[in-house]
Amino acid sequence: MKKIFLNVDKYQYDIHSLFKAFHGNEDVKVIISENVTTETSEKESGFEDAYATVNIVIKEETTEYIKGLVQVKILIDPKAVESAEFIDYLSTSKNENISTSGDSSTFDTSKNALKKAIYRALVKATGTELPWGNLTGIRPTRIAMNLIDKGKSDSEIYDYMKNTYFVSDEKIALSISIARREKDILKEIDYENGYSLYIGIPFCPTTCLYCSFTSYPIGAYSKVVDDYISCLEKEIDYVSENFKEKTLDTIYIGGGTPTTLEPHQIERLIGYVREKLDCSHVKEFTVESGRPDSITRDKLKAMKKMGVTRISVNPQTMRDETLKLIGRRHTVAQLIDSFNMAREEGFDNINMDIILGLPGETAEDVRYTIDEIKKLDPDDLTVHSLAIKRGSRLAEVIHEKELKGELKVPIMESINNTEEMMKIAQKGASDLGLEPYYLYRQKNISGNFENTGYARRAKAGIYNILINEEVQSIVALGAGTVTKRVYGNGRIERCDNVKDIKMYMDNIMEMIDRKKMLFM
């Protein structure tokens, strides 16, 4: 465990995220201690097991601005009391939220001045630079998009991202290209008078080791599916009545695994959507068909009949041994059969997801997966970097090992995404004629990389961009879903549905009332 001692109750989340970005699967703990000062010696009692100390000193604070400094010491070898030290200055105008940092030649927020100091010290201590620099947020393309909206040139955006966040040249170029592509794809979307609809189906054949989404085994819950759909219909009735003056742009049925529904249930649900809502302006209708072990020809026929235009058939990897390890009870052969069957049924916009950094996989495994996917020729490829999510079974396995003192076990040592893996996937997408069109990051993401969607022109997932850039309201139905209201000034408010299926169904009118309050 990496223990970080901090002298004030402030910025813990950003400090934790940045140290975690440098130290992958190791646990990081930020501890508040008033004993940390500019004169603190690591030899003093209480800091022998510290990996780093962060000392924030506020020298002057008024209603208009705050000034101070931050001192970061990272202990390379605590016994030898060696440290990588960096001092930067906090100085921010509270009214304008911009400030001078360091030599007063650059503008910054006080929080980013702190992150700069930590980043520089960590680079000095580890000899490693991160592809996204000190950025800990999940939507780096938004920075580029906001600057484009302000009329900034590519060179001005480059200078800002480089000087403010230390982002690598490659990631800056990627951010700019995706931001411009997103703006082109969304140019016909009416953010203010339009909305998108998300419907969550929280059932899966089995739960994958890395997954933290709301999901329940279909085998144990098959008898409640029809009642669950009845509750979805009540939520659809609410949307029908309250959004009839709005334009429905996209529909996305996700999960879980929506194709755990039987063909007649698929027709029932989508049929009700089409009966109650005006779908004449819908630009994209996606059903996440994800798991090949849930796909049948009859289900594909039902989706096609009901006007679904885009589906996912997700391998995650093309190695059977890895699929078994991560809890996906299907084979590569089943995946290939499902994909070909979808093509035979007329689906001309099929997405495939892969995950880099899965336990035990190497660059050669990624290359093999990409080569096999190229044979299938999907229209959209989403490349994920494994994120160890708090609610996943994978996180539980790691935690169990830590409690037992087993800090170095094969599953931890083998979870590792690399730049080489990312480049293999990127080249594979390019070979297929796919261009990057959306990007997001997650907490605890392997290798401090990102998740990127690649697609052919006119096949990019519009909903994916809308949900990540948060520029349009999304009404979400079903257990464990989150509705977002996006106001004209960019403000966002949310309301959620409870995750537990029984609680969701028992309290369906409360779930609807939450949306009514949000959109009053």
Short mmCIF file of C-alpha atoms in Angstrom, two decimals:
data_model
loop_
_atom_site.label_atom_id
_atom_site.label_comp_id
_atom_site.label_asym_id
_atom_site.label_seq_id
_atom_site.Cartn_x
_atom_site.Cartn_y
_atom_site.Cartn_z
CA MET A 1 0.00 0.00 0.00
CA LYS A 2 1.16 3.53 -0.85
CA LYS A 3 0.43 5.88 2.07
CA ILE A 4 0.22 9.57 1.23
CA PHE A 5 0.22 11.98 4.19
CA LEU A 6 -1.60 15.27 3.56
CA ASN A 7 -1.77 18.19 5.99
CA VAL A 8 -5.23 19.55 5.07
CA ASP A 9 -8.64 18.04 4.45
CA LYS A 10 -8.68 19.10 0.81
CA TYR A 11 -8.12 17.66 -2.70
CA GLN A 12 -7.97 14.04 -1.44
CA TYR A 13 -9.76 12.65 -4.50
CA ASP A 14 -7.42 14.30 -7.02
CA ILE A 15 -4.34 13.39 -4.99
CA HIS A 16 -5.45 9.76 -4.70
CA SER A 17 -6.28 9.54 -8.43
CA LEU A 18 -2.92 10.93 -9.51
CA PHE A 19 -0.84 8.66 -7.28
CA LYS A 20 -3.01 5.73 -8.36
CA ALA A 21 -2.36 6.56 -12.00
CA PHE A 22 1.37 6.02 -11.46
CA HIS A 23 0.99 2.87 -9.39
CA GLY A 24 -1.49 0.72 -11.25
CA ASN A 25 -2.92 -2.08 -9.16
CA GLU A 26 -1.34 -1.03 -5.86
CA ASP A 27 -3.67 0.33 -3.22
CA VAL A 28 -3.27 4.02 -2.41
CA LYS A 29 -4.46 5.68 0.80
CA VAL A 30 -4.47 9.42 1.51
CA ILE A 31 -4.12 10.13 5.25
CA ILE A 32 -4.80 13.54 6.80
CA SER A 33 -2.10 14.52 9.30
CA GLU A 34 -1.51 17.97 10.76
CA ASN A 35 2.08 16.94 11.50
CA VAL A 36 3.07 17.44 7.84
CA THR A 37 4.89 20.78 7.54
CA THR A 38 7.54 22.34 5.32
CA GLU A 39 10.14 21.36 7.92
CA THR A 40 8.82 17.82 8.44
CA SER A 41 11.52 15.15 8.43
CA GLU A 42 10.44 11.72 7.24
CA LYS A 43 12.50 10.27 10.12
CA GLU A 44 9.98 11.64 12.59
CA SER A 45 7.53 9.27 14.19
CA GLY A 46 4.43 8.51 12.13
CA PHE A 47 6.01 8.91 8.70
CA GLU A 48 8.33 5.89 8.56
CA ASP A 49 5.95 4.00 6.27
CA ALA A 50 4.99 7.02 4.15
CA TYR A 51 5.42 6.85 0.40
CA ALA A 52 4.88 10.59 0.08
CA THR A 53 3.98 13.74 1.97
CA VAL A 54 1.95 16.60 0.50
CA ASN A 55 1.99 19.91 2.35
CA ILE A 56 -0.36 22.71 1.31
CA VAL A 57 0.32 26.12 2.85
CA ILE A 58 -2.23 28.89 2.40
CA LYS A 59 -0.38 32.17 2.80
CA GLU A 60 -3.12 34.61 1.94
CA GLU A 61 -6.86 34.20 1.38
CA THR A 62 -9.52 36.84 0.74
CA THR A 63 -13.00 36.82 -0.77
CA GLU A 64 -11.35 37.44 -4.16
CA TYR A 65 -8.36 35.14 -4.26
CA ILE A 66 -6.25 32.53 -2.50
CA LYS A 67 -2.46 32.30 -2.53
CA GLY A 68 -0.10 29.71 -1.16
CA LEU A 69 2.31 26.92 -1.99
CA VAL A 70 2.40 23.15 -2.20
CA GLN A 71 5.38 21.00 -1.27
CA VAL A 72 5.53 17.37 -2.42
CA LYS A 73 8.07 14.85 -1.15
CA ILE A 74 8.14 11.33 -2.56
CA LEU A 75 10.27 8.83 -0.69
CA ILE A 76 12.19 6.61 -3.11
CA ASP A 77 13.65 4.62 -0.21
CA PRO A 78 12.15 5.48 3.18
CA LYS A 79 15.05 3.90 5.07
CA ALA A 80 17.54 6.13 3.29
CA VAL A 81 15.13 9.06 3.56
CA GLU A 82 15.68 10.01 -0.08
CA SER A 83 13.00 12.13 -1.65
CA ALA A 84 11.91 13.70 -4.90
CA GLU A 85 10.73 17.14 -3.90
CA PHE A 86 8.82 19.75 -5.84
CA ILE A 87 7.32 23.06 -4.75
CA ASP A 88 4.70 24.92 -6.77
CA TYR A 89 2.48 27.87 -5.96
CA LEU A 90 -1.26 28.11 -5.53
CA SER A 91 -2.72 31.45 -6.57
CA THR A 92 -6.27 31.64 -7.81
CA SER A 93 -8.87 34.30 -8.39
CA LYS A 94 -12.10 33.01 -6.87
CA ASN A 95 -14.18 35.13 -9.23
CA GLU A 96 -12.54 34.14 -12.51
CA ASN A 97 -11.25 30.72 -11.43
CA ILE A 98 -7.92 31.32 -13.14
CA SER A 99 -4.60 31.98 -11.55
CA THR A 100 -0.88 32.33 -11.91
CA SER A 101 1.26 29.36 -10.97
CA GLY A 102 5.00 28.99 -10.41
CA ASP A 103 6.84 31.74 -12.26
CA SER A 104 3.57 33.63 -12.97
CA SER A 105 3.94 33.02 -16.73
CA THR A 106 1.08 30.50 -16.96
CA PHE A 107 -2.54 30.59 -15.87
CA ASP A 108 -3.93 27.82 -13.74
CA THR A 109 -6.37 26.78 -11.04
CA SER A 110 -5.03 26.15 -7.57
CA LYS A 111 -6.05 22.49 -7.82
CA ASN A 112 -4.09 22.04 -11.02
CA ALA A 113 -1.06 23.77 -9.51
CA LEU A 114 -1.18 21.08 -6.82
CA LYS A 115 -1.52 18.33 -9.43
CA LYS A 116 1.39 19.75 -11.39
CA ALA A 117 3.62 19.62 -8.34
CA ILE A 118 2.63 16.02 -7.58
CA TYR A 119 3.04 14.99 -11.21
CA ARG A 120 6.52 16.50 -11.52
CA ALA A 121 7.65 14.86 -8.30
CA LEU A 122 6.27 11.47 -9.38
CA VAL A 123 7.95 11.72 -12.78
CA LYS A 124 11.23 12.52 -11.04
CA ALA A 125 10.81 9.65 -8.58
CA THR A 126 9.62 6.97 -11.01
CA GLY A 127 11.24 8.02 -14.27
CA THR A 128 7.83 7.57 -15.92
CA GLU A 129 5.56 10.03 -17.71
CA LEU A 130 1.85 9.36 -18.21
CA PRO A 131 0.18 9.61 -21.63
CA TRP A 132 -2.55 11.86 -20.19
CA GLY A 133 -0.21 13.80 -17.90
CA ASN A 134 -1.86 14.98 -14.70
CA LEU A 135 -5.41 14.71 -16.07
CA THR A 136 -7.58 12.61 -13.76
CA GLY A 137 -10.96 13.42 -15.31
CA ILE A 138 -12.85 10.96 -17.48
CA ARG A 139 -13.60 13.21 -20.48
CA PRO A 140 -10.36 14.73 -21.83
CA THR A 141 -11.90 15.42 -25.25
CA ARG A 142 -14.22 17.94 -23.60
CA ILE A 143 -11.22 20.20 -22.99
CA ALA A 144 -10.47 20.24 -26.71
CA MET A 145 -14.15 20.65 -27.61
CA ASN A 146 -14.61 23.63 -25.26
CA LEU A 147 -11.57 25.34 -26.74
CA ILE A 148 -12.81 24.67 -30.29
CA ASP A 149 -16.13 26.29 -29.31
CA LYS A 150 -14.13 29.34 -28.20
CA GLY A 151 -12.51 29.56 -31.64
CA LYS A 152 -9.08 28.29 -30.61
CA SER A 153 -6.79 26.84 -33.28
CA ASP A 154 -5.25 23.37 -33.07
CA SER A 155 -1.89 24.89 -32.10
CA GLU A 156 -3.48 26.92 -29.31
CA ILE A 157 -5.27 23.80 -28.02
CA TYR A 158 -1.97 21.90 -28.18
CA ASP A 159 -0.14 24.56 -26.16
CA TYR A 160 -2.89 24.63 -23.53
CA MET A 161 -3.07 20.86 -23.01
CA LYS A 162 0.71 20.52 -23.00
CA ASN A 163 1.48 23.38 -20.62
CA THR A 164 -1.50 22.92 -18.31
CA TYR A 165 -1.75 19.14 -18.07
CA PHE A 166 1.50 17.71 -19.57
CA VAL A 167 -0.52 15.58 -22.02
CA SER A 168 1.56 13.68 -24.59
CA ASP A 169 1.66 14.83 -28.21
CA GLU A 170 -0.14 11.68 -29.34
CA LYS A 171 -3.02 12.09 -26.90
CA ILE A 172 -3.39 15.79 -27.68
CA ALA A 173 -3.67 14.99 -31.39
CA LEU A 174 -6.19 12.24 -30.60
CA SER A 175 -8.28 14.58 -28.43
CA ILE A 176 -8.41 17.29 -31.08
CA SER A 177 -9.28 14.91 -33.92
CA ILE A 178 -12.04 13.22 -31.89
CA ALA A 179 -13.47 16.55 -30.69
CA ARG A 180 -13.73 17.82 -34.25
CA ARG A 181 -15.25 14.54 -35.45
CA GLU A 182 -17.78 14.59 -32.60
CA LYS A 183 -18.85 18.10 -33.49
CA ASP A 184 -19.37 17.06 -37.10
CA ILE A 185 -21.40 13.98 -36.11
CA LEU A 186 -23.58 15.96 -33.69
CA LYS A 187 -24.12 19.01 -35.89
CA GLU A 188 -27.74 18.04 -36.63
CA ILE A 189 -28.64 17.21 -33.02
CA ASP A 190 -30.92 19.74 -31.31
CA TYR A 191 -29.57 19.62 -27.76
CA GLU A 192 -32.21 21.90 -26.26
CA ASN A 193 -35.34 20.41 -27.83
CA GLY A 194 -34.12 16.85 -28.22
CA TYR A 195 -33.47 13.95 -25.88
CA SER A 196 -32.20 10.38 -25.93
CA LEU A 197 -33.74 7.33 -24.29
CA TYR A 198 -31.84 4.64 -22.39
CA ILE A 199 -33.53 1.40 -21.30
CA GLY A 200 -31.64 -0.85 -18.90
CA ILE A 201 -32.07 -4.63 -18.94
CA PRO A 202 -30.23 -5.80 -15.79
CA PHE A 203 -30.01 -9.50 -16.61
CA CYS A 204 -26.99 -11.49 -17.82
CA PRO A 205 -26.22 -15.15 -18.57
CA THR A 206 -23.38 -14.87 -16.01
CA THR A 207 -21.53 -11.96 -14.40
CA CYS A 208 -18.10 -11.19 -15.86
CA LEU A 209 -15.24 -10.93 -13.37
CA TYR A 210 -14.46 -7.29 -14.25
CA CYS A 211 -18.08 -6.03 -14.37
CA SER A 212 -19.62 -3.62 -11.84
CA PHE A 213 -22.82 -2.82 -13.73
CA THR A 214 -26.22 -3.73 -12.33
CA SER A 215 -26.81 -7.32 -13.48
CA TYR A 216 -28.59 -10.42 -12.23
CA PRO A 217 -28.33 -14.02 -13.52
CA ILE A 218 -31.19 -14.59 -15.93
CA GLY A 219 -31.59 -18.18 -14.79
CA ALA A 220 -32.64 -17.09 -11.31
CA TYR A 221 -34.73 -14.12 -12.44
CA SER A 222 -36.48 -15.42 -15.57
CA LYS A 223 -39.88 -15.49 -13.82
CA VAL A 224 -39.81 -11.74 -13.08
CA VAL A 225 -38.79 -10.52 -16.56
CA ASP A 226 -42.36 -9.95 -17.77
CA ASP A 227 -43.20 -7.99 -14.61
CA TYR A 228 -40.01 -5.99 -15.08
CA ILE A 229 -41.07 -5.09 -18.63
CA SER A 230 -44.44 -3.99 -17.26
CA CYS A 231 -42.60 -1.52 -15.02
CA LEU A 232 -40.59 -0.28 -17.98
CA GLU A 233 -43.87 0.29 -19.80
CA LYS A 234 -45.04 2.52 -16.94
CA GLU A 235 -41.86 4.57 -17.30
CA ILE A 236 -42.39 4.73 -21.06
CA ASP A 237 -45.91 6.07 -20.40
CA TYR A 238 -44.32 8.87 -18.33
CA VAL A 239 -41.94 9.72 -21.20
CA SER A 240 -44.80 9.64 -23.71
CA GLU A 241 -46.79 12.18 -21.73
CA ASN A 242 -43.98 14.50 -20.63
CA PHE A 243 -41.69 14.55 -23.68
CA LYS A 244 -44.24 14.68 -26.50
CA GLU A 245 -43.03 18.16 -27.46
CA LYS A 246 -39.41 16.98 -27.59
CA THR A 247 -37.53 15.22 -30.40
CA LEU A 248 -36.32 11.70 -29.65
CA ASP A 249 -32.87 11.44 -31.29
CA THR A 250 -31.46 8.08 -30.17
CA ILE A 251 -32.58 4.96 -28.33
CA TYR A 252 -30.14 2.68 -26.55
CA ILE A 253 -31.14 -0.57 -24.85
CA GLY A 254 -28.25 -1.70 -22.64
CA GLY A 255 -27.60 -3.69 -19.53
CA GLY A 256 -26.75 -6.20 -18.37
CA THR A 257 -27.46 -8.10 -21.54
CA PRO A 258 -30.69 -7.09 -23.35
CA THR A 259 -30.64 -10.27 -25.44
CA THR A 260 -31.36 -12.32 -22.33
CA LEU A 261 -34.95 -11.33 -23.21
CA GLU A 262 -36.85 -13.87 -25.28
CA PRO A 263 -37.91 -12.91 -28.84
CA HIS A 264 -41.52 -12.19 -27.82
CA GLN A 265 -40.27 -10.03 -24.92
CA ILE A 266 -38.01 -8.06 -27.27
CA GLU A 267 -40.97 -7.45 -29.59
CA ARG A 268 -43.19 -6.51 -26.66
CA LEU A 269 -40.74 -3.95 -25.23
CA ILE A 270 -39.68 -2.31 -28.49
CA GLY A 271 -43.23 -2.45 -29.80
CA TYR A 272 -44.42 -0.50 -26.77
CA VAL A 273 -41.68 2.09 -27.30
CA ARG A 274 -42.77 2.57 -30.91
CA GLU A 275 -46.47 2.67 -29.97
CA LYS A 276 -46.08 5.30 -27.27
CA LEU A 277 -43.21 7.48 -28.52
CA ASP A 278 -42.67 9.39 -31.75
CA CYS A 279 -39.70 7.55 -33.27
CA SER A 280 -39.89 9.27 -36.66
CA HIS A 281 -36.76 11.36 -35.95
CA VAL A 282 -34.70 8.62 -34.31
CA LYS A 283 -31.27 8.62 -35.91
CA GLU A 284 -29.98 5.47 -34.19
CA PHE A 285 -31.58 2.54 -32.36
CA THR A 286 -29.03 0.38 -30.56
CA VAL A 287 -29.46 -2.89 -28.69
CA GLU A 288 -26.40 -4.12 -26.81
CA SER A 289 -26.46 -7.78 -27.81
CA GLY A 290 -23.08 -8.19 -26.11
CA ARG A 291 -22.94 -11.80 -25.03
CA PRO A 292 -22.86 -14.38 -27.85
CA ASP A 293 -24.31 -16.98 -25.46
CA SER A 294 -27.51 -14.89 -25.36
CA ILE A 295 -27.93 -14.42 -29.12
CA THR A 296 -30.22 -16.57 -31.25
CA ARG A 297 -31.45 -16.16 -34.81
CA ASP A 298 -35.00 -15.61 -33.57
CA LYS A 299 -33.85 -12.76 -31.31
CA LEU A 300 -31.96 -11.17 -34.19
CA LYS A 301 -35.06 -11.47 -36.37
CA ALA A 302 -37.16 -9.85 -33.64
CA MET A 303 -34.77 -6.90 -33.32
CA LYS A 304 -34.58 -6.43 -37.07
CA LYS A 305 -38.36 -6.61 -37.37
CA MET A 306 -38.74 -3.92 -34.69
CA GLY A 307 -36.39 -1.49 -36.43
CA VAL A 308 -33.17 -1.85 -34.45
CA THR A 309 -30.37 -0.31 -36.55
CA ARG A 310 -27.24 -1.00 -34.50
CA ILE A 311 -26.18 -3.91 -32.29
CA SER A 312 -23.10 -5.05 -30.36
CA VAL A 313 -21.60 -8.53 -30.50
CA ASN A 314 -18.77 -8.37 -28.01
CA PRO A 315 -15.83 -10.77 -27.80
CA GLN A 316 -13.65 -8.84 -25.26
CA THR A 317 -10.91 -11.27 -26.34
CA MET A 318 -10.56 -14.00 -28.93
CA ARG A 319 -8.79 -16.34 -26.51
CA ASP A 320 -11.03 -19.07 -25.08
CA GLU A 321 -8.87 -19.52 -21.98
CA THR A 322 -9.25 -15.83 -21.06
CA LEU A 323 -13.01 -15.91 -21.67
CA LYS A 324 -13.28 -18.78 -19.22
CA LEU A 325 -11.11 -16.98 -16.65
CA ILE A 326 -13.19 -13.78 -16.70
CA GLY A 327 -16.50 -15.62 -16.41
CA ARG A 328 -17.86 -15.34 -19.96
CA ARG A 329 -19.39 -18.73 -20.64
CA HIS A 330 -19.15 -18.68 -24.38
CA THR A 331 -16.47 -19.65 -26.83
CA VAL A 332 -14.78 -17.76 -29.64
CA ALA A 333 -16.55 -20.09 -32.07
CA GLN A 334 -19.92 -18.98 -30.65
CA LEU A 335 -18.90 -15.36 -31.06
CA ILE A 336 -18.02 -15.87 -34.72
CA ASP A 337 -21.28 -17.74 -35.36
CA SER A 338 -23.31 -14.98 -33.68
CA PHE A 339 -21.60 -12.25 -35.68
CA ASN A 340 -22.10 -14.05 -39.00
CA MET A 341 -25.72 -14.76 -38.11
CA ALA A 342 -26.29 -11.04 -37.44
CA ARG A 343 -24.88 -10.21 -40.87
CA GLU A 344 -27.13 -12.82 -42.45
CA GLU A 345 -30.14 -11.20 -40.78
CA GLY A 346 -29.28 -7.87 -42.38
CA PHE A 347 -27.49 -5.92 -39.64
CA ASP A 348 -25.08 -3.53 -41.35
CA ASN A 349 -23.92 -1.65 -38.24
CA ILE A 350 -22.33 -4.06 -35.76
CA ASN A 351 -20.09 -2.95 -32.92
CA MET A 352 -17.53 -5.18 -31.22
CA ASP A 353 -15.89 -4.48 -27.83
CA ILE A 354 -12.48 -5.68 -26.74
CA ILE A 355 -10.65 -5.17 -23.44
CA LEU A 356 -6.90 -4.65 -23.18
CA GLY A 357 -5.12 -5.67 -19.99
CA LEU A 358 -7.21 -8.74 -19.20
CA PRO A 359 -5.58 -11.16 -16.71
CA GLY A 360 -2.72 -13.09 -18.30
CA GLU A 361 -2.96 -11.51 -21.74
CA THR A 362 0.13 -10.22 -23.56
CA ALA A 363 0.67 -8.04 -26.59
CA GLU A 364 0.68 -11.18 -28.73
CA ASP A 365 -2.77 -12.12 -27.41
CA VAL A 366 -4.04 -8.66 -28.33
CA ARG A 367 -2.50 -8.97 -31.80
CA TYR A 368 -4.20 -12.35 -32.25
CA THR A 369 -7.56 -10.90 -31.13
CA ILE A 370 -7.24 -7.98 -33.53
CA ASP A 371 -6.28 -10.27 -36.44
CA GLU A 372 -9.34 -12.45 -35.79
CA ILE A 373 -11.63 -9.42 -35.54
CA LYS A 374 -10.29 -8.09 -38.84
CA LYS A 375 -11.55 -11.27 -40.49
CA LEU A 376 -15.07 -10.46 -39.29
CA ASP A 377 -14.87 -6.81 -40.41
CA PRO A 378 -17.12 -5.01 -37.87
CA ASP A 379 -18.42 -1.50 -38.52
CA ASP A 380 -17.48 -0.20 -35.08
CA LEU A 381 -14.75 -1.31 -32.66
CA THR A 382 -14.59 -0.12 -29.06
CA VAL A 383 -11.20 -0.63 -27.42
CA HIS A 384 -11.39 -0.64 -23.61
CA SER A 385 -8.53 -0.52 -21.15
CA LEU A 386 -9.37 -2.74 -18.19
CA ALA A 387 -10.56 -0.71 -15.21
CA ILE A 388 -10.63 -2.48 -11.85
CA LYS A 389 -14.00 -1.25 -10.60
CA ARG A 390 -14.82 -1.18 -6.91
CA GLY A 391 -18.01 -3.21 -7.30
CA SER A 392 -16.57 -5.92 -9.54
CA ARG A 393 -15.67 -9.47 -8.57
CA LEU A 394 -12.15 -8.76 -9.84
CA ALA A 395 -11.77 -6.00 -7.22
CA GLU A 396 -13.08 -8.40 -4.57
CA VAL A 397 -10.53 -11.04 -5.59
CA ILE A 398 -7.70 -8.52 -5.33
CA HIS A 399 -8.98 -7.26 -1.95
CA GLU A 400 -9.23 -10.81 -0.62
CA LYS A 401 -5.63 -11.45 -1.63
CA GLU A 402 -4.50 -8.25 0.07
CA LEU A 403 -6.26 -9.17 3.32
CA LYS A 404 -4.41 -12.47 3.30
CA GLY A 405 -1.11 -10.67 2.75
CA GLU A 406 -0.74 -12.08 -0.76
CA LEU A 407 0.38 -8.86 -2.40
CA LYS A 408 2.00 -10.54 -5.39
CA VAL A 409 -0.27 -13.09 -6.99
CA PRO A 410 -0.54 -14.07 -10.66
CA ILE A 411 -3.86 -12.31 -11.28
CA MET A 412 -2.45 -8.98 -10.10
CA GLU A 413 0.87 -9.33 -11.87
CA SER A 414 -0.82 -10.21 -15.13
CA ILE A 415 -3.32 -7.30 -15.29
CA ASN A 416 -1.38 -4.87 -17.40
CA ASN A 417 -2.27 -2.80 -20.43
CA THR A 418 0.68 -1.35 -22.33
CA GLU A 419 1.35 1.25 -24.99
CA GLU A 420 2.25 -1.60 -27.36
CA MET A 421 -1.20 -3.15 -26.87
CA MET A 422 -2.87 0.20 -27.52
CA LYS A 423 -0.92 0.68 -30.74
CA ILE A 424 -1.79 -2.84 -31.93
CA ALA A 425 -5.49 -2.13 -31.43
CA GLN A 426 -5.22 1.33 -32.99
CA LYS A 427 -3.50 -0.05 -36.10
CA GLY A 428 -6.06 -2.84 -36.36
CA ALA A 429 -8.89 -0.30 -36.32
CA SER A 430 -7.11 1.75 -38.96
CA ASP A 431 -6.61 -1.35 -41.15
CA LEU A 432 -10.38 -1.88 -40.99
CA GLY A 433 -10.99 1.69 -42.16
CA LEU A 434 -12.31 2.80 -38.76
CA GLU A 435 -11.69 6.28 -37.33
CA PRO A 436 -11.68 7.27 -33.65
CA TYR A 437 -14.91 9.10 -32.83
CA TYR A 438 -15.31 9.09 -29.03
CA LEU A 439 -13.10 8.63 -26.01
CA TYR A 440 -13.45 8.43 -22.26
CA ARG A 441 -11.42 7.33 -19.29
CA GLN A 442 -12.24 5.53 -16.05
CA LYS A 443 -10.89 5.54 -12.54
CA ASN A 444 -8.22 2.85 -11.95
CA ILE A 445 -7.85 2.26 -15.68
CA SER A 446 -5.01 -0.06 -16.65
CA GLY A 447 -1.88 1.73 -17.88
CA ASN A 448 -3.52 5.16 -17.40
CA PHE A 449 -4.82 4.89 -20.95
CA GLU A 450 -8.38 5.33 -22.27
CA ASN A 451 -11.37 3.70 -23.95
CA THR A 452 -11.75 4.65 -27.60
CA GLY A 453 -14.52 4.00 -30.09
CA TYR A 454 -13.57 3.57 -33.75
CA ALA A 455 -16.12 3.47 -36.55
CA ARG A 456 -16.68 3.81 -40.26
CA ARG A 457 -18.08 7.10 -41.48
CA ALA A 458 -21.85 7.24 -40.94
CA LYS A 459 -21.64 4.27 -38.54
CA ALA A 460 -20.39 6.07 -35.42
CA GLY A 461 -22.48 5.50 -32.29
CA ILE A 462 -24.29 8.82 -31.74
CA TYR A 463 -25.55 7.82 -28.29
CA ASN A 464 -21.99 7.03 -27.18
CA ILE A 465 -20.94 10.59 -27.91
CA LEU A 466 -24.03 12.11 -26.27
CA ILE A 467 -23.64 10.13 -23.03
CA ASN A 468 -19.94 10.92 -22.74
CA GLU A 469 -19.97 14.59 -23.71
CA GLU A 470 -23.13 15.24 -21.65
CA VAL A 471 -24.56 17.75 -24.11
CA GLN A 472 -28.11 16.35 -24.28
CA SER A 473 -30.64 15.17 -21.70
CA ILE A 474 -30.92 11.40 -21.43
CA VAL A 475 -33.99 9.81 -19.90
CA ALA A 476 -33.03 6.45 -18.39
CA LEU A 477 -35.51 3.68 -17.58
CA GLY A 478 -34.99 0.51 -15.57
CA ALA A 479 -33.22 -0.65 -12.42
CA GLY A 480 -29.85 0.96 -11.71
CA THR A 481 -30.10 3.61 -14.43
CA VAL A 482 -29.31 7.33 -14.11
CA THR A 483 -31.28 10.08 -15.86
CA LYS A 484 -29.39 13.27 -16.74
CA ARG A 485 -30.94 16.63 -17.41
CA VAL A 486 -28.64 18.96 -19.33
CA TYR A 487 -29.59 22.64 -19.13
CA GLY A 488 -28.84 25.21 -21.81
CA ASN A 489 -26.04 26.73 -19.74
CA GLY A 490 -24.31 23.34 -19.40
CA ARG A 491 -25.51 22.63 -15.86
CA ILE A 492 -26.32 18.96 -15.28
CA GLU A 493 -28.65 17.42 -12.72
CA ARG A 494 -29.28 13.71 -12.19
CA CYS A 495 -31.72 11.31 -10.63
CA ASP A 496 -31.28 7.58 -10.31
CA ASN A 497 -33.42 4.47 -10.18
CA VAL A 498 -32.62 2.00 -7.42
CA LYS A 499 -30.40 -0.93 -8.43
CA ASP A 500 -32.29 -3.73 -6.72
CA ILE A 501 -34.85 -5.21 -9.14
CA LYS A 502 -37.49 -5.95 -6.51
CA MET A 503 -37.17 -2.49 -4.97
CA TYR A 504 -37.36 -0.95 -8.44
CA MET A 505 -40.58 -2.82 -9.26
CA ASP A 506 -42.14 -2.28 -5.84
CA ASN A 507 -41.42 1.46 -6.02
CA ILE A 508 -41.92 2.13 -9.72
CA MET A 509 -44.13 5.17 -9.15
CA GLU A 510 -41.44 6.72 -6.95
CA MET A 511 -38.92 6.18 -9.77
CA ILE A 512 -41.26 8.05 -12.10
CA ASP A 513 -41.82 10.82 -9.54
CA ARG A 514 -38.05 11.34 -9.34
CA LYS A 515 -38.02 12.10 -13.06
CA LYS A 516 -41.02 14.37 -12.74
CA MET A 517 -39.18 16.40 -10.10
CA LEU A 518 -36.03 16.55 -12.22
CA PHE A 519 -37.83 17.84 -15.31
CA MET A 520 -40.26 20.21 -13.60
#
